[in-house]
């Protein structure tokens, strides 16, 4: 794990993402800040619609087409602000210094080009001085790094000849093609069975250790975070509500939403007849409640005025590096959660 004093590989500061509507600004991401340190894996967790993926797509300039997206803040990658880059400058950074692994590998690979051609293209675009033989050797090395058997045979095959797990390994190889300082993985094991998930996690872990690449792991799966991450950012309704080391977060959560996420996951240690769900639904960015955005679903609310009137800042708790956006965080561990 990286030292806290190191200059971050990625420093996101006060990131806002939204688009104008007749009712005002639709703010999908609202003031998100976090650091990713060299060689560190940062888990970003939260329900669907919490702004996890949208935050990282905004950082890379990959927001989906349609709305007239408005972004503000900073996203400093090795000191350079990605949000201020455009055109060719941004394309050189994407796939070079930073790369992304998406959820569905089969839809990300081109069915009419061989695996070798597609991984090789990722190299040729950023390393123009390499000849054909050098690119091929680099591709073979990458396929071997991500655990694809018989790479000299598989390099000539096409995506339809690969299983989902093998296709995801190819996507990881492409992402690592130019030894980026930052890798972003968006739900990289969602479509895979449990056994293949474990294999993909091992591939990622080994590759990160060899290349000392930082990783942002976007997921709703707390088990993946516990297995792979060093620190965690918990997002709710477009904002960061808690951040801490993995050990601190799992043993001493300081936000009621984090507690709710943990209680909704089945445990091997305790036998329960049913899982405990968080009541209600995450609010739409167009109709966030006043004060704390989580208060309508929170077991600590109990009609207390600060929850309704004041948005809690993301501040240090009893541990300086453990931050939580909750007015009553000291009560999180001492108050029983309703079953």
CSV table of C-alpha atoms in Angstrom, one decimal:
chain,number,residue,atom,x,y,z
A,1,UNK,CA,0.0,0.0,0.0
A,2,UNK,CA,1.2,3.5,-0.9
A,3,UNK,CA,2.3,6.0,1.7
A,4,UNK,CA,-0.1,8.7,2.4
A,5,UNK,CA,2.6,11.4,1.9
A,6,UNK,CA,3.2,10.4,-1.8
A,7,UNK,CA,1.9,12.7,-4.5
A,8,UNK,CA,-1.4,11.2,-5.8
A,9,UNK,CA,-1.4,9.5,-9.2
A,10,UNK,CA,-5.0,11.0,-9.6
A,11,UNK,CA,-6.4,13.8,-7.5
A,12,UNK,CA,-10.0,14.6,-8.1
A,13,UNK,CA,-11.2,17.9,-6.5
A,14,UNK,CA,-14.7,19.2,-6.2
A,15,UNK,CA,-16.0,17.3,-9.3
A,16,UNK,CA,-19.4,18.3,-10.5
A,17,UNK,CA,-21.2,16.7,-13.5
A,18,UNK,CA,-24.6,17.6,-14.7
A,19,UNK,CA,-26.7,19.1,-17.5
A,20,UNK,CA,-29.3,21.9,-17.8
A,21,UNK,CA,-33.0,21.1,-17.8
A,22,UNK,CA,-36.2,23.2,-17.7
A,23,UNK,CA,-36.2,22.7,-14.0
A,24,UNK,CA,-32.6,23.7,-13.5
A,25,UNK,CA,-29.3,21.9,-13.4
A,26,UNK,CA,-29.6,18.1,-13.2
A,27,UNK,CA,-26.5,17.5,-10.9
A,28,UNK,CA,-25.6,13.8,-11.3
A,29,UNK,CA,-22.2,14.2,-9.5
A,30,UNK,CA,-22.1,16.8,-6.8
A,31,UNK,CA,-18.7,17.9,-5.4
A,32,UNK,CA,-16.8,14.6,-5.4
A,33,UNK,CA,-13.1,14.6,-4.2
A,34,UNK,CA,-10.7,11.8,-3.6
A,35,UNK,CA,-7.0,10.7,-4.2
A,36,UNK,CA,-5.5,7.6,-5.8
A,37,UNK,CA,-1.9,7.1,-4.6
A,38,UNK,CA,0.9,5.4,-6.6
A,39,UNK,CA,0.4,1.6,-6.6
A,40,UNK,CA,-2.8,1.8,-4.6
A,41,UNK,CA,-6.2,0.2,-5.3
A,42,UNK,CA,-9.1,2.4,-4.5
A,43,UNK,CA,-12.6,0.9,-4.3
A,44,UNK,CA,-15.5,3.1,-5.3
A,45,UNK,CA,-18.8,1.6,-4.1
A,46,UNK,CA,-22.4,2.5,-3.9
A,47,UNK,CA,-25.8,1.6,-5.4
A,48,UNK,CA,-26.6,2.0,-9.1
A,49,UNK,CA,-27.1,5.7,-9.8
A,50,UNK,CA,-24.8,6.9,-7.1
A,51,UNK,CA,-22.4,8.5,-9.6
A,52,UNK,CA,-19.5,6.0,-9.4
A,53,UNK,CA,-19.1,5.3,-13.1
A,54,UNK,CA,-20.2,8.8,-14.2
A,55,UNK,CA,-17.5,10.4,-12.2
A,56,UNK,CA,-14.8,8.4,-13.9
A,57,UNK,CA,-16.3,8.7,-17.3
A,58,UNK,CA,-16.2,12.5,-16.8
A,59,UNK,CA,-12.6,12.4,-15.7
A,60,UNK,CA,-11.7,10.6,-19.0
A,61,UNK,CA,-13.9,12.7,-21.2
A,62,UNK,CA,-16.1,9.7,-22.0
A,63,UNK,CA,-19.5,10.9,-20.9
A,64,UNK,CA,-22.4,9.3,-22.9
A,65,UNK,CA,-23.7,11.3,-25.9
A,66,UNK,CA,-27.0,13.2,-25.6
A,67,UNK,CA,-27.2,15.8,-22.8
A,68,UNK,CA,-25.1,19.0,-22.9
A,69,UNK,CA,-22.9,17.8,-20.1
A,70,UNK,CA,-21.3,20.4,-17.8
A,71,UNK,CA,-18.3,19.5,-15.8
A,72,UNK,CA,-16.3,21.5,-13.3
A,73,UNK,CA,-13.6,20.9,-10.7
A,74,UNK,CA,-10.2,19.3,-11.3
A,75,UNK,CA,-8.9,15.8,-12.1
A,76,UNK,CA,-5.1,15.9,-11.9
A,77,UNK,CA,-3.4,12.9,-13.4
A,78,UNK,CA,0.3,13.1,-12.5
A,79,UNK,CA,-0.2,16.9,-12.1
A,80,UNK,CA,-2.1,17.5,-15.4
A,81,UNK,CA,-5.8,18.4,-15.3
A,82,UNK,CA,-7.7,15.9,-17.5
A,83,UNK,CA,-10.8,18.1,-17.4
A,84,UNK,CA,-8.9,20.9,-19.2
A,85,UNK,CA,-7.6,18.6,-22.0
A,86,UNK,CA,-9.3,18.2,-25.4
A,87,UNK,CA,-8.8,16.5,-28.7
A,88,UNK,CA,-5.5,14.9,-29.5
A,89,UNK,CA,-4.0,15.7,-26.1
A,90,UNK,CA,-6.7,13.8,-24.3
A,91,UNK,CA,-6.5,10.9,-26.8
A,92,UNK,CA,-2.8,10.5,-26.1
A,93,UNK,CA,-3.4,10.3,-22.4
A,94,UNK,CA,-6.2,7.8,-22.7
A,95,UNK,CA,-4.8,4.3,-23.3
A,96,UNK,CA,-1.3,5.7,-22.5
A,97,UNK,CA,-1.1,7.1,-19.0
A,98,UNK,CA,-4.6,6.0,-18.0
A,99,UNK,CA,-6.8,3.1,-19.3
A,100,UNK,CA,-10.2,1.7,-18.6
A,101,UNK,CA,-11.7,-1.8,-18.4
A,102,UNK,CA,-15.4,-1.9,-19.0
A,103,UNK,CA,-18.1,-4.3,-17.8
A,104,UNK,CA,-18.9,-6.3,-20.9
A,105,UNK,CA,-15.7,-7.5,-22.7
A,106,UNK,CA,-17.6,-9.1,-25.6
A,107,UNK,CA,-19.2,-5.8,-26.6
A,108,UNK,CA,-15.9,-3.9,-26.3
A,109,UNK,CA,-14.0,-6.2,-28.7
A,110,UNK,CA,-14.3,-5.9,-32.5
A,111,UNK,CA,-15.6,-9.2,-33.9
A,112,UNK,CA,-13.8,-8.9,-37.3
A,113,UNK,CA,-10.3,-8.3,-36.0
A,114,UNK,CA,-8.1,-10.9,-34.3
A,115,UNK,CA,-7.1,-10.6,-30.7
A,116,UNK,CA,-3.5,-9.9,-31.7
A,117,UNK,CA,-4.5,-7.1,-34.0
A,118,UNK,CA,-6.7,-5.4,-31.3
A,119,UNK,CA,-4.1,-5.6,-28.5
A,120,UNK,CA,-1.4,-4.6,-31.0
A,121,UNK,CA,-3.4,-1.5,-32.1
A,122,UNK,CA,-3.5,-0.3,-28.5
A,123,UNK,CA,0.3,-0.5,-28.6
A,124,UNK,CA,0.9,1.0,-32.0
A,125,UNK,CA,-1.2,4.1,-31.3
A,126,UNK,CA,0.9,5.1,-28.4
A,127,UNK,CA,4.3,3.6,-29.3
A,128,UNK,CA,4.8,4.6,-32.9
A,129,UNK,CA,8.5,3.7,-33.0
A,130,UNK,CA,7.9,0.0,-32.6
A,131,UNK,CA,8.2,-2.3,-35.6
A,132,UNK,CA,5.7,-5.1,-36.3
A,133,UNK,CA,7.9,-7.8,-34.7
A,134,UNK,CA,8.3,-5.8,-31.5
A,135,UNK,CA,4.6,-5.1,-31.3
A,136,UNK,CA,3.9,-8.9,-31.7
A,137,UNK,CA,6.3,-9.8,-28.9
A,138,UNK,CA,4.7,-7.1,-26.7
A,139,UNK,CA,1.3,-8.6,-27.4
A,140,UNK,CA,2.5,-12.1,-26.5
A,141,UNK,CA,4.0,-10.8,-23.3
A,142,UNK,CA,0.8,-9.1,-22.3
A,143,UNK,CA,-1.3,-12.2,-23.1
A,144,UNK,CA,1.1,-14.3,-20.9
A,145,UNK,CA,0.9,-11.7,-18.1
A,146,UNK,CA,-2.9,-11.9,-17.9
A,147,UNK,CA,-2.8,-15.8,-17.9
A,148,UNK,CA,-4.1,-16.6,-21.4
A,149,UNK,CA,-2.8,-20.1,-22.3
A,150,UNK,CA,-0.9,-20.8,-25.5
A,151,UNK,CA,-0.6,-17.1,-26.4
A,152,UNK,CA,1.1,-17.8,-29.8
A,153,UNK,CA,-2.0,-19.7,-30.9
A,154,UNK,CA,-4.6,-17.5,-29.3
A,155,UNK,CA,-3.1,-14.3,-30.7
A,156,UNK,CA,-4.5,-15.3,-34.1
A,157,UNK,CA,-8.0,-16.1,-32.9
A,158,UNK,CA,-11.1,-13.9,-32.9
A,159,UNK,CA,-13.3,-12.7,-30.0
A,160,UNK,CA,-16.0,-15.3,-30.6
A,161,UNK,CA,-13.5,-18.0,-29.9
A,162,UNK,CA,-12.9,-16.7,-26.3
A,163,UNK,CA,-15.0,-17.3,-23.3
A,164,UNK,CA,-16.3,-14.3,-21.2
A,165,UNK,CA,-13.4,-14.8,-18.7
A,166,UNK,CA,-10.8,-15.0,-21.4
A,167,UNK,CA,-12.3,-12.0,-23.2
A,168,UNK,CA,-12.0,-10.0,-20.0
A,169,UNK,CA,-8.3,-11.0,-19.7
A,170,UNK,CA,-7.8,-9.6,-23.2
A,171,UNK,CA,-9.4,-6.3,-22.1
A,172,UNK,CA,-7.0,-6.2,-19.2
A,173,UNK,CA,-4.1,-6.9,-21.5
A,174,UNK,CA,-5.2,-4.0,-23.8
A,175,UNK,CA,-5.6,-1.7,-20.8
A,176,UNK,CA,-2.1,-2.6,-19.6
A,177,UNK,CA,-0.5,-2.4,-23.1
A,178,UNK,CA,1.3,0.9,-22.5
A,179,UNK,CA,2.0,0.4,-18.7
A,180,UNK,CA,-0.4,3.2,-17.6
A,181,UNK,CA,0.1,4.8,-14.2
A,182,UNK,CA,-3.7,4.5,-13.6
A,183,UNK,CA,-6.2,1.8,-14.5
A,184,UNK,CA,-9.9,2.2,-14.0
A,185,UNK,CA,-12.0,-1.0,-13.8
A,186,UNK,CA,-15.8,-0.5,-14.0
A,187,UNK,CA,-17.6,-3.6,-12.6
A,188,UNK,CA,-14.9,-5.9,-14.3
A,189,UNK,CA,-16.4,-9.2,-13.1
A,190,UNK,CA,-20.2,-8.5,-13.2
A,191,UNK,CA,-21.0,-10.9,-16.1
A,192,UNK,CA,-18.7,-13.7,-14.8
A,193,UNK,CA,-19.4,-16.6,-12.5
A,194,UNK,CA,-17.8,-16.7,-9.1
A,195,UNK,CA,-14.9,-19.0,-10.1
A,196,UNK,CA,-13.9,-16.8,-13.1
A,197,UNK,CA,-14.3,-13.7,-10.9
A,198,UNK,CA,-11.7,-15.0,-8.5
A,199,UNK,CA,-9.3,-15.7,-11.5
A,200,UNK,CA,-9.8,-12.2,-12.9
A,201,UNK,CA,-9.1,-10.7,-9.5
A,202,UNK,CA,-5.9,-12.7,-9.3
A,203,UNK,CA,-4.9,-11.5,-12.8
A,204,UNK,CA,-5.5,-7.9,-11.8
A,205,UNK,CA,-3.6,-8.3,-8.5
A,206,UNK,CA,-0.5,-9.8,-10.2
A,207,UNK,CA,-0.5,-7.3,-13.0
A,208,UNK,CA,-0.8,-4.3,-10.6
A,209,UNK,CA,2.1,-5.6,-8.5
A,210,UNK,CA,4.4,-6.2,-11.6
A,211,UNK,CA,3.7,-2.8,-13.2
A,212,UNK,CA,3.0,-0.7,-10.0
A,213,UNK,CA,-0.1,0.7,-11.6
A,214,UNK,CA,-2.8,2.4,-9.5
A,215,UNK,CA,-6.3,1.0,-9.8
A,216,UNK,CA,-9.8,2.5,-9.3
A,217,UNK,CA,-12.2,-0.4,-8.9
A,218,UNK,CA,-15.8,0.7,-9.5
A,219,UNK,CA,-18.2,-1.8,-8.0
A,220,UNK,CA,-21.3,-2.5,-6.0
A,221,UNK,CA,-19.7,-5.7,-4.7
A,222,UNK,CA,-18.2,-5.2,-1.3
A,223,UNK,CA,-16.6,-8.6,-1.4
A,224,UNK,CA,-14.4,-7.5,-4.3
A,225,UNK,CA,-13.5,-4.4,-2.4
A,226,UNK,CA,-12.5,-6.4,0.6
A,227,UNK,CA,-10.4,-8.7,-1.6
A,228,UNK,CA,-8.5,-6.2,-3.7
A,229,UNK,CA,-8.7,-2.6,-2.4
A,230,UNK,CA,-6.5,-0.7,-0.1
A,231,UNK,CA,-8.9,2.2,0.6
A,232,UNK,CA,-12.6,2.7,-0.1
A,233,UNK,CA,-14.8,5.6,-1.3
A,234,UNK,CA,-18.5,5.2,-0.6
A,235,UNK,CA,-20.8,7.2,-2.8
A,236,UNK,CA,-24.5,8.1,-2.4
A,237,UNK,CA,-26.7,10.3,-4.6
A,238,UNK,CA,-23.7,11.8,-6.4
A,239,UNK,CA,-21.6,12.6,-3.3
A,240,UNK,CA,-18.9,10.9,-1.3
A,241,UNK,CA,-20.3,10.0,2.1
A,242,UNK,CA,-17.4,8.0,3.6
A,243,UNK,CA,-13.8,7.1,2.9
A,244,UNK,CA,-11.3,5.0,4.8
A,245,UNK,CA,-8.9,2.2,4.6
A,246,UNK,CA,-10.6,-1.2,3.9
A,247,UNK,CA,-9.9,-2.5,7.3
A,248,UNK,CA,-11.1,0.6,9.1
A,249,UNK,CA,-14.3,0.8,6.9
A,250,UNK,CA,-15.3,-2.8,7.4
A,251,UNK,CA,-14.5,-3.0,11.1
A,252,UNK,CA,-15.7,0.6,12.1
A,253,UNK,CA,-18.1,2.1,9.6
A,254,UNK,CA,-19.0,5.7,10.4
A,255,UNK,CA,-21.9,6.3,8.0
A,256,UNK,CA,-25.4,4.7,8.3
A,257,UNK,CA,-25.4,4.1,4.5
A,258,UNK,CA,-22.2,2.1,4.7
A,259,UNK,CA,-23.8,0.0,7.5
A,260,UNK,CA,-26.8,-0.6,5.3
A,261,UNK,CA,-24.7,-1.7,2.4
A,262,UNK,CA,-22.9,-4.2,4.6
A,263,UNK,CA,-26.1,-5.6,6.1
A,264,UNK,CA,-27.5,-6.2,2.7
A,265,UNK,CA,-24.6,-8.6,1.8
A,266,UNK,CA,-24.9,-12.3,2.8
A,267,UNK,CA,-22.4,-13.5,5.4
A,268,UNK,CA,-20.8,-16.9,5.7
A,269,UNK,CA,-20.3,-16.4,9.4
A,270,UNK,CA,-23.9,-15.7,10.4
A,271,UNK,CA,-27.0,-17.6,9.2
A,272,UNK,CA,-29.9,-15.4,8.4
A,273,UNK,CA,-33.3,-16.1,6.9
A,274,UNK,CA,-33.3,-12.9,4.9
A,275,UNK,CA,-31.1,-10.0,4.0
A,276,UNK,CA,-31.8,-6.6,5.5
A,277,UNK,CA,-32.4,-4.0,2.8
A,278,UNK,CA,-32.1,-0.2,3.1
A,279,UNK,CA,-35.6,1.2,3.1
A,280,UNK,CA,-36.7,3.5,0.4
A,281,UNK,CA,-34.9,4.4,-2.8
A,282,UNK,CA,-31.9,6.6,-3.7
A,283,UNK,CA,-33.2,10.1,-4.7
A,284,UNK,CA,-33.1,11.4,-8.2
A,285,UNK,CA,-30.5,14.1,-8.8
A,286,UNK,CA,-33.4,16.4,-9.8
A,287,UNK,CA,-35.1,16.0,-6.5
A,288,UNK,CA,-32.5,15.6,-3.7
A,289,UNK,CA,-33.9,16.1,-0.2
A,290,UNK,CA,-32.7,19.1,1.8
A,291,UNK,CA,-29.9,18.6,4.3
A,292,UNK,CA,-28.3,15.2,4.3
A,293,UNK,CA,-29.4,13.3,1.1
A,294,UNK,CA,-29.6,10.0,3.0
A,295,UNK,CA,-31.8,11.2,5.9
A,296,UNK,CA,-35.2,9.9,4.5
A,297,UNK,CA,-33.7,6.3,4.6
A,298,UNK,CA,-31.5,6.7,7.7
A,299,UNK,CA,-32.2,4.9,10.9
A,300,UNK,CA,-30.4,7.7,12.8
A,301,UNK,CA,-32.6,10.5,11.5
A,302,UNK,CA,-35.3,10.3,14.2
A,303,UNK,CA,-36.7,13.6,13.1
A,304,UNK,CA,-33.6,15.6,14.1
A,305,UNK,CA,-33.3,19.0,12.6
A,306,UNK,CA,-29.7,19.0,11.5
A,307,UNK,CA,-30.3,16.1,9.2
A,308,UNK,CA,-33.0,18.1,7.4
A,309,UNK,CA,-31.5,21.5,7.5
A,310,UNK,CA,-27.7,21.1,7.1
A,311,UNK,CA,-25.8,19.1,4.5
A,312,UNK,CA,-23.1,17.3,6.6
A,313,UNK,CA,-19.5,18.0,5.4
A,314,UNK,CA,-17.1,15.1,4.7
A,315,UNK,CA,-14.9,15.5,7.8
A,316,UNK,CA,-12.5,13.4,9.9
A,317,UNK,CA,-14.0,11.1,12.5
A,318,UNK,CA,-12.1,9.6,15.4
A,319,UNK,CA,-9.4,8.6,12.9
A,320,UNK,CA,-7.9,11.5,10.8
A,321,UNK,CA,-7.9,9.4,7.6
A,322,UNK,CA,-11.4,8.1,8.1
A,323,UNK,CA,-13.9,10.7,6.8
A,324,UNK,CA,-17.7,10.6,7.0
A,325,UNK,CA,-20.5,12.9,6.0
A,326,UNK,CA,-22.8,12.4,8.9
A,327,UNK,CA,-23.9,14.7,11.7
A,328,UNK,CA,-24.2,11.8,14.2
A,329,UNK,CA,-21.4,9.5,13.1
A,330,UNK,CA,-20.4,8.7,16.7
A,331,UNK,CA,-23.8,6.9,17.1
A,332,UNK,CA,-23.3,4.6,14.1
A,333,UNK,CA,-21.7,1.8,16.0
A,334,UNK,CA,-23.7,2.3,19.3
A,335,UNK,CA,-27.2,2.5,17.8
A,336,UNK,CA,-29.0,-0.7,16.8
A,337,UNK,CA,-29.9,-0.9,13.1
A,338,UNK,CA,-33.6,-1.8,12.6
A,339,UNK,CA,-34.0,-5.4,11.2
